[in-house]
PDB file of C-alpha atoms in Angstrom:
ATOM      1  CA  MET A   1     135.111 147.681  92.119  1.00  0.00           C
ATOM      2  CA  THR A   2     134.697 146.873  95.714  1.00  0.00           C
ATOM      3  CA  SER A   3     132.024 148.474  97.854  1.00  0.00           C
ATOM      4  CA  LYS A   4     132.769 150.678 100.701  1.00  0.00           C
ATOM      5  CA  TYR A   5     130.028 149.206 102.787  1.00  0.00           C
ATOM      6  CA  SER A   6     130.135 146.277 105.011  1.00  0.00           C
ATOM      7  CA  ALA A   7     127.495 143.638 103.918  1.00  0.00           C
ATOM      8  CA  LYS A   8     125.357 144.026 106.979  1.00  0.00           C
ATOM      9  CA  GLU A   9     122.508 146.131 108.366  1.00  0.00           C
ATOM     10  CA  GLY A  10     120.490 146.617 105.079  1.00  0.00           C
ATOM     11  CA  PHE A  11     123.418 147.539 102.866  1.00  0.00           C
ATOM     12  CA  GLU A  12     123.501 144.200 101.141  1.00  0.00           C
ATOM     13  CA  LEU A  13     121.647 144.931  97.940  1.00  0.00           C
ATOM     14  CA  LEU A  14     123.506 148.456  97.537  1.00  0.00           C
ATOM     15  CA  ALA A  15     126.918 146.682  98.235  1.00  0.00           C
ATOM     16  CA  LEU A  16     126.194 144.203  95.598  1.00  0.00           C
ATOM     17  CA  ILE A  17     125.181 146.842  93.055  1.00  0.00           C
ATOM     18  CA  GLU A  18     128.298 148.873  93.888  1.00  0.00           C
ATOM     19  CA  ASN A  19     130.527 146.096  92.983  1.00  0.00           C
ATOM     20  CA  TYR A  20     129.356 146.563  89.460  1.00  0.00           C
ATOM     21  CA  ALA A  21     129.206 150.149  89.161  1.00  0.00           C
ATOM     22  CA  GLU A  22     129.808 153.462  91.040  1.00  0.00           C
ATOM     23  CA  THR A  23     126.893 155.380  92.281  1.00  0.00           C
ATOM     24  CA  GLU A  24     126.601 159.080  92.978  1.00  0.00           C
ATOM     25  CA  TRP A  25     123.635 158.811  95.252  1.00  0.00           C
ATOM     26  CA  ARG A  26     122.210 156.210  97.474  1.00  0.00           C
ATOM     27  CA  LYS A  27     119.643 155.726 100.353  1.00  0.00           C
ATOM     28  CA  TYR A  28     118.460 152.585 102.027  1.00  0.00           C
ATOM     29  CA  GLU A  29     116.578 151.514 105.143  1.00  0.00           C
ATOM     30  CA  SER A  30     118.732 150.122 107.659  1.00  0.00           C
ATOM     31  CA  ARG A  31     117.561 147.034 109.785  1.00  0.00           C
ATOM     32  CA  TYR A  32     119.630 148.521 112.822  1.00  0.00           C
ATOM     33  CA  PRO A  33     119.896 152.010 112.656  1.00  0.00           C
ATOM     34  CA  GLU A  34     121.860 154.158 114.863  1.00  0.00           C
ATOM     35  CA  VAL A  35     119.529 156.279 117.090  1.00  0.00           C
ATOM     36  CA  CYS A  36     120.406 159.022 119.680  1.00  0.00           C
ATOM     37  CA  LYS A  37     120.001 157.804 123.348  1.00  0.00           C
ATOM     38  CA  THR A  38     119.115 161.337 124.484  1.00  0.00           C
ATOM     39  CA  ALA A  39     116.843 164.066 123.545  1.00  0.00           C
ATOM     40  CA  GLU A  40     119.634 166.653 122.834  1.00  0.00           C
ATOM     41  CA  ILE A  41     121.692 167.155 119.686  1.00  0.00           C
ATOM     42  CA  PRO A  42     124.295 164.372 119.661  1.00  0.00           C
ATOM     43  CA  MET A  43     127.753 165.616 120.561  1.00  0.00           C
ATOM     44  CA  SER A  44     129.546 162.258 120.604  1.00  0.00           C
ATOM     45  CA  LEU A  45     129.260 158.880 119.238  1.00  0.00           C
ATOM     46  CA  ASP A  46     128.539 157.363 122.615  1.00  0.00           C
ATOM     47  CA  GLN A  47     125.152 159.149 122.638  1.00  0.00           C
ATOM     48  CA  PHE A  48     123.941 156.539 119.928  1.00  0.00           C
ATOM     49  CA  GLU A  49     122.785 152.993 120.162  1.00  0.00           C
ATOM     50  CA  THR A  50     121.664 150.534 117.739  1.00  0.00           C
ATOM     51  CA  ASP A  51     117.874 149.921 117.440  1.00  0.00           C
ATOM     52  CA  TRP A  52     115.877 147.331 115.613  1.00  0.00           C
ATOM     53  CA  ASN A  53     113.933 149.035 112.876  1.00  0.00           C
ATOM     54  CA  SER A  54     110.790 147.282 113.236  1.00  0.00           C
ATOM     55  CA  GLU A  55     108.227 149.488 111.452  1.00  0.00           C
ATOM     56  CA  ALA A  56     109.867 150.641 108.252  1.00  0.00           C
ATOM     57  CA  PRO A  57     110.408 148.150 105.358  1.00  0.00           C
ATOM     58  CA  PRO A  58     113.639 147.751 103.302  1.00  0.00           C
ATOM     59  CA  TYR A  59     114.296 149.645 100.352  1.00  0.00           C
ATOM     60  CA  THR A  60     117.469 150.448  98.270  1.00  0.00           C
ATOM     61  CA  CYS A  61     117.663 153.642  96.264  1.00  0.00           C
ATOM     62  CA  PHE A  62     120.460 154.620  94.091  1.00  0.00           C
ATOM     63  CA  ARG A  63     121.623 156.657  91.120  1.00  0.00           C
ATOM     64  CA  PHE A  64     124.436 155.503  88.913  1.00  0.00           C
ATOM     65  CA  LYS A  65     127.413 157.689  88.186  1.00  0.00           C
ATOM     66  CA  GLY A  66     127.002 157.736  84.465  1.00  0.00           C
ATOM     67  CA  ASP A  67     124.792 155.604  82.288  1.00  0.00           C
ATOM     68  CA  GLN A  68     124.638 151.860  82.988  1.00  0.00           C
ATOM     69  CA  PRO A  69     122.092 150.325  80.497  1.00  0.00           C
ATOM     70  CA  LYS A  70     123.340 146.720  80.604  1.00  0.00           C
ATOM     71  CA  LEU A  71     123.670 146.680  84.448  1.00  0.00           C
ATOM     72  CA  THR A  72     120.236 148.429  84.791  1.00  0.00           C
ATOM     73  CA  GLU A  73     118.392 145.852  82.530  1.00  0.00           C
ATOM     74  CA  ALA A  74     120.295 142.981  84.307  1.00  0.00           C
ATOM     75  CA  LEU A  75     118.977 144.318  87.764  1.00  0.00           C
ATOM     76  CA  LYS A  76     115.457 144.877  86.432  1.00  0.00           C
ATOM     77  CA  LYS A  77     115.343 141.399  85.148  1.00  0.00           C
ATOM     78  CA  ALA A  78     116.855 139.882  88.287  1.00  0.00           C
ATOM     79  CA  VAL A  79     114.307 141.720  90.575  1.00  0.00           C
ATOM     80  CA  SER A  80     111.344 140.875  88.490  1.00  0.00           C
ATOM     81  CA  SER A  81     112.265 137.151  88.471  1.00  0.00           C
ATOM     82  CA  TYR A  82     112.797 136.723  92.071  1.00  0.00           C
ATOM     83  CA  GLN A  83     110.371 134.247  93.559  1.00  0.00           C
ATOM     84  CA  GLY A  84     110.654 134.686  97.316  1.00  0.00           C
ATOM     85  CA  LYS A  85     108.161 135.283  99.965  1.00  0.00           C
ATOM     86  CA  LEU A  86     107.472 138.803  98.615  1.00  0.00           C
ATOM     87  CA  GLU A  87     107.244 140.367  95.158  1.00  0.00           C
ATOM     88  CA  TRP A  88     109.897 143.210  94.773  1.00  0.00           C
ATOM     89  CA  VAL A  89     109.935 145.988  92.097  1.00  0.00           C
ATOM     90  CA  MET A  90     112.589 148.190  90.624  1.00  0.00           C
ATOM     91  CA  LYS A  91     111.396 151.557  89.416  1.00  0.00           C
ATOM     92  CA  GLY A  92     112.957 154.563  88.012  1.00  0.00           C
ATOM     93  CA  HIS A  93     112.314 158.392  88.681  1.00  0.00           C
ATOM     94  CA  VAL A  94     113.814 160.658  85.685  1.00  0.00           C
ATOM     95  CA  ARG A  95     115.216 163.791  87.125  1.00  0.00           C
ATOM     96  CA  ARG A  96     115.310 167.155  85.578  1.00  0.00           C
ATOM     97  CA  ASP A  97     118.855 166.554  84.512  1.00  0.00           C
ATOM     98  CA  LYS A  98     117.871 163.359  82.772  1.00  0.00           C
ATOM     99  CA  THR A  99     119.630 161.057  85.399  1.00  0.00           C
ATOM    100  CA  VAL A 100     117.490 158.314  86.833  1.00  0.00           C
ATOM    101  CA  ASN A 101     117.050 157.616  90.661  1.00  0.00           C
ATOM    102  CA  TRP A 102     116.126 153.877  91.018  1.00  0.00           C
ATOM    103  CA  ILE A 103     114.258 152.203  93.935  1.00  0.00           C
ATOM    104  CA  ILE A 104     114.153 148.516  94.762  1.00  0.00           C
ATOM    105  CA  HIS A 105     111.510 147.555  97.402  1.00  0.00           C
ATOM    106  CA  PRO A 106     108.518 145.209  98.003  1.00  0.00           C
ATOM    107  CA  LYS A 107     105.667 145.718  95.706  1.00  0.00           C
ATOM    108  CA  ALA A 108     103.249 145.720  98.591  1.00  0.00           C
ATOM    109  CA  VAL A 109     104.832 149.242  99.690  1.00  0.00           C
ATOM    110  CA  ASP A 110     103.829 150.539  96.164  1.00  0.00           C
ATOM    111  CA  ASP A 111     100.407 149.141  96.468  1.00  0.00           C
ATOM    112  CA  LEU A 112      99.965 151.441  99.612  1.00  0.00           C
ATOM    113  CA  LEU A 113     101.246 154.573  98.055  1.00  0.00           C
ATOM    114  CA  GLU A 114      97.982 155.797  96.866  1.00  0.00           C
ATOM    115  CA  THR A 115      96.479 155.233 100.365  1.00  0.00           C
ATOM    116  CA  ALA A 116      99.382 157.056 101.982  1.00  0.00           C
ATOM    117  CA  LEU A 117      98.719 160.100  99.671  1.00  0.00           C
ATOM    118  CA  GLU A 118      94.958 160.164 100.400  1.00  0.00           C
ATOM    119  CA  GLN A 119      95.503 159.878 104.168  1.00  0.00           C
ATOM    120  CA  LYS A 120      98.442 162.328 104.023  1.00  0.00           C
ATOM    121  CA  ILE A 121     100.705 160.075 105.877  1.00  0.00           C
ATOM    122  CA  SER A 122     104.116 158.525 104.962  1.00  0.00           C
ATOM    123  CA  LYS A 123     104.567 155.205 103.313  1.00  0.00           C
ATOM    124  CA  THR A 124     106.149 153.872 106.622  1.00  0.00           C
ATOM    125  CA  GLU A 125     102.963 154.990 108.651  1.00  0.00           C
ATOM    126  CA  CYS A 126     100.847 153.541 106.106  1.00  0.00           C
ATOM    127  CA  VAL A 127     102.548 150.034 106.217  1.00  0.00           C
ATOM    128  CA  GLU A 128     102.648 150.126 109.946  1.00  0.00           C
ATOM    129  CA  LYS A 129      98.890 150.793 109.815  1.00  0.00           C
ATOM    130  CA  TYR A 130      97.754 148.229 107.118  1.00  0.00           C
ATOM    131  CA  LEU A 131     100.538 145.794 107.211  1.00  0.00           C
ATOM    132  CA  PRO A 132     101.707 145.451 110.800  1.00  0.00           C
ATOM    133  CA  GLY A 133     104.596 143.276 111.285  1.00  0.00           C
ATOM    134  CA  PHE A 134     105.616 143.712 107.592  1.00  0.00           C
ATOM    135  CA  ALA A 135     109.149 144.885 108.127  1.00  0.00           C
ATOM    136  CA  GLN A 136     110.838 141.868 109.662  1.00  0.00           C
ATOM    137  CA  PRO A 137     109.668 139.480 106.979  1.00  0.00           C
ATOM    138  CA  ALA A 138     110.629 142.017 104.289  1.00  0.00           C
ATOM    139  CA  PHE A 139     114.110 142.324 105.613  1.00  0.00           C
ATOM    140  CA  ASP A 140     114.297 138.454 105.869  1.00  0.00           C
ATOM    141  CA  ASP A 141     113.073 138.213 102.299  1.00  0.00           C
ATOM    142  CA  GLN A 142     115.433 141.022 101.021  1.00  0.00           C
ATOM    143  CA  LEU A 143     118.387 138.665 101.863  1.00  0.00           C
ATOM    144  CA  GLY A 144     116.980 136.100  99.434  1.00  0.00           C
ATOM    145  CA  LEU A 145     116.623 138.800  96.857  1.00  0.00           C
ATOM    146  CA  VAL A 146     120.172 139.714  97.232  1.00  0.00           C
ATOM    147  CA  GLU A 147     121.456 136.146  96.634  1.00  0.00           C
ATOM    148  CA  HIS A 148     119.008 135.933  93.626  1.00  0.00           C
ATOM    149  CA  VAL A 149     120.527 139.274  91.938  1.00  0.00           C
ATOM    150  CA  ARG A 150     123.888 138.234  92.882  1.00  0.00           C
ATOM    151  CA  ARG A 151     123.530 134.961  90.846  1.00  0.00           C
ATOM    152  CA  HIS A 152     121.789 136.781  87.960  1.00  0.00           C
ATOM    153  CA  LEU A 153     124.434 139.510  87.788  1.00  0.00           C
ATOM    154  CA  GLU A 154     127.118 137.219  87.617  1.00  0.00           C
ATOM    155  CA  MET A 155     125.745 135.535  84.672  1.00  0.00           C
ATOM    156  CA  ALA A 156     124.347 138.614  83.011  1.00  0.00           C
ATOM    157  CA  MET A 157     127.573 140.699  83.310  1.00  0.00           C
ATOM    158  CA  LYS A 158     129.881 138.137  82.018  1.00  0.00           C
ATOM    159  CA  GLN A 159     128.100 138.186  78.680  1.00  0.00           C
TER     160      GLN A 159
END
């Protein structure tokens, strides 16, 4: 299956995953999000411009369409075995309907979750406060993670 996303702007990991299985839900942090240039409700595409997302670290969230145990295990092993500049984690959240939403992001973000909850601020605000400048190196390292996961999945999914 080929992905409908271009491999840029933070889609890299999601695009790779969707080469192996269809997702029914996805969410990610873009490196260069489209932001509205005016304070008004946007009425046309020319009211948007691309901006560098310097505060929010990368993450990739998804839910497979149907159960994908072999791919899920291969992804978990690939993420946990990556030895880049940052440590990355893949965690699942079981929903009421027993499907699972997965997130892959830097472990440092997880480490700040309790602090964010205590201070009643978002994870992004917490990262900005306690890890200033974290987003750029995290996005850079995500590219290495994608290549590691690509190599790992190529081998794991052939078996």
